[in-house]
Amino acid sequence: MNGPVLDVLTIFHFLGLGLTAAGAFGGVVVMGHRGTLPGKRGGGPKAIGPILTRMSIFGIVLLWGTGLALLIITGVNVLASAMFWMKMGFAALLTFAAIATEFTYSSIRAGNQQAAHTLLSLGPLAALAFVVTLVFAVLAFH
């Protein structure tokens, strides 16, 4: 019984991983090219950035949900691993960065253009947190 369920959960966990990575790295790429993209006053990045952020948040929700389900199904023996807790800490940092980015875009839409400078820190933070989370996940589960 757990075989097919475990397979489906793992597939959705990896889909969440992909969405999160695409959003995090896509946002960094867009920010890096914001001056060269077409559009009036950064129209391209302003339109793409919030979409990438929502994609990351959707991926993170998928990761947290499927990760919890995978822990319940496979057992909690991994909870004793320091690598697992490092992974969880960086996953929390990644979650914070994505949510903070969403709030920053909301603030920008409300007229606070100064908030855009925050994106220059949050994008790389999300990408770095993603990579470190992935490294600790590999170390925790291999």
XYZ file of C-alpha atoms in Angstrom:
142
model
C 0.000 0.000 0.000
C 2.729 2.477 0.897
C 4.621 1.827 -2.363
C 2.276 3.639 -4.787
C 1.381 6.311 -2.219
C 5.049 6.895 -1.483
C 5.783 7.132 -5.212
C 3.018 9.688 -5.825
C 4.070 11.785 -2.825
C 7.693 11.705 -3.951
C 6.704 12.785 -7.465
C 4.739 15.737 -6.097
C 7.584 16.551 -3.708
C 9.965 16.748 -6.669
C 7.431 18.853 -8.619
C 7.377 21.258 -5.675
C 11.162 21.259 -5.723
C 11.165 22.157 -9.406
C 8.616 24.950 -9.009
C 10.526 26.405 -6.099
C 13.839 26.269 -7.964
C 12.352 27.800 -11.113
C 10.851 30.644 -9.133
C 13.944 31.304 -7.018
C 16.493 31.168 -9.824
C 14.137 32.763 -12.344
C 13.704 35.731 -10.036
C 17.460 36.166 -9.703
C 17.880 35.997 -13.487
C 15.105 38.544 -14.057
C 16.597 40.904 -11.461
C 20.013 40.543 -13.091
C 18.599 41.516 -16.489
C 16.086 44.118 -15.365
C 17.837 46.911 -17.249
C 18.096 44.994 -20.514
C 14.590 43.553 -20.760
C 12.042 45.287 -22.976
C 9.228 47.241 -21.489
C 8.560 50.687 -20.224
C 10.368 51.299 -16.920
C 11.131 47.654 -16.263
C 7.766 46.361 -17.453
C 9.106 42.868 -18.057
C 10.594 42.281 -14.602
C 7.647 43.933 -12.894
C 5.299 41.489 -14.598
C 7.442 38.354 -14.357
C 8.794 38.749 -10.821
C 5.478 38.373 -8.974
C 4.559 35.359 -11.129
C 7.856 33.658 -10.293
C 7.354 34.442 -6.614
C 3.894 32.858 -6.590
C 5.300 29.854 -8.408
C 7.935 29.502 -5.675
C 5.348 29.829 -2.931
C 3.168 27.186 -4.571
C 6.222 24.916 -4.813
C 7.085 25.529 -1.161
C 3.541 24.698 -0.059
C 3.753 21.510 -2.102
C 7.151 20.688 -0.566
C 5.990 21.243 3.014
C 2.781 19.249 2.514
C 4.331 16.302 0.744
C 7.397 16.357 2.992
C 5.223 16.061 6.095
C 3.239 13.245 4.494
C 6.456 11.453 3.502
C 7.737 11.726 7.081
C 4.512 10.264 8.438
C 4.497 7.383 5.956
C 8.183 6.470 6.097
C 8.652 6.955 9.830
C 10.379 9.581 11.869
C 13.808 7.986 12.349
C 15.354 10.746 10.219
C 14.362 13.275 12.901
C 17.461 12.282 14.878
C 19.738 13.456 12.046
C 21.486 16.810 12.392
C 21.503 17.093 8.588
C 17.706 16.814 8.545
C 17.380 19.699 11.000
C 19.852 21.796 9.005
C 17.699 21.115 5.941
C 14.593 22.155 7.839
C 16.245 25.366 9.033
C 17.207 26.376 5.519
C 13.778 25.312 4.230
C 12.288 27.715 6.776
C 14.660 30.442 5.553
C 13.602 29.724 1.960
C 9.952 29.946 3.007
C 10.619 33.262 4.763
C 12.386 34.666 1.682
C 9.520 33.686 -0.632
C 6.842 35.133 1.646
C 8.862 38.308 2.219
C 9.258 38.667 -1.552
C 5.493 38.321 -2.025
C 4.883 41.032 0.603
C 7.510 43.224 -1.056
C 5.752 42.963 -4.413
C 2.464 43.828 -2.674
C 4.101 46.884 -1.165
C 5.463 47.920 -4.572
C 2.004 47.519 -6.148
C 0.632 49.738 -3.363
C 3.019 52.500 -4.458
C 6.066 51.979 -2.246
C 8.765 51.951 -4.928
C 11.519 52.041 -2.275
C 10.575 48.464 -1.338
C 11.999 47.309 -4.680
C 15.503 47.531 -3.218
C 14.579 44.723 -0.828
C 14.213 42.396 -3.811
C 17.933 42.724 -4.492
C 18.566 40.878 -1.211
C 15.592 38.534 -1.079
C 16.121 36.969 -4.506
C 19.684 35.819 -3.875
C 18.726 34.781 -0.326
C 15.974 32.532 -1.708
C 18.295 31.002 -4.315
C 21.058 30.387 -1.772
C 18.616 28.950 0.779
C 17.260 26.634 -1.912
C 20.710 25.294 -2.798
C 21.741 24.772 0.838
C 18.391 23.108 1.610
C 18.952 20.729 -1.297
C 22.502 19.925 -0.140
C 21.339 19.105 3.390
C 18.405 17.078 2.033
C 20.825 14.904 0.092
C 23.046 14.510 3.153
C 20.076 13.717 5.398
C 18.449 11.112 3.163
C 21.310 9.289 1.430
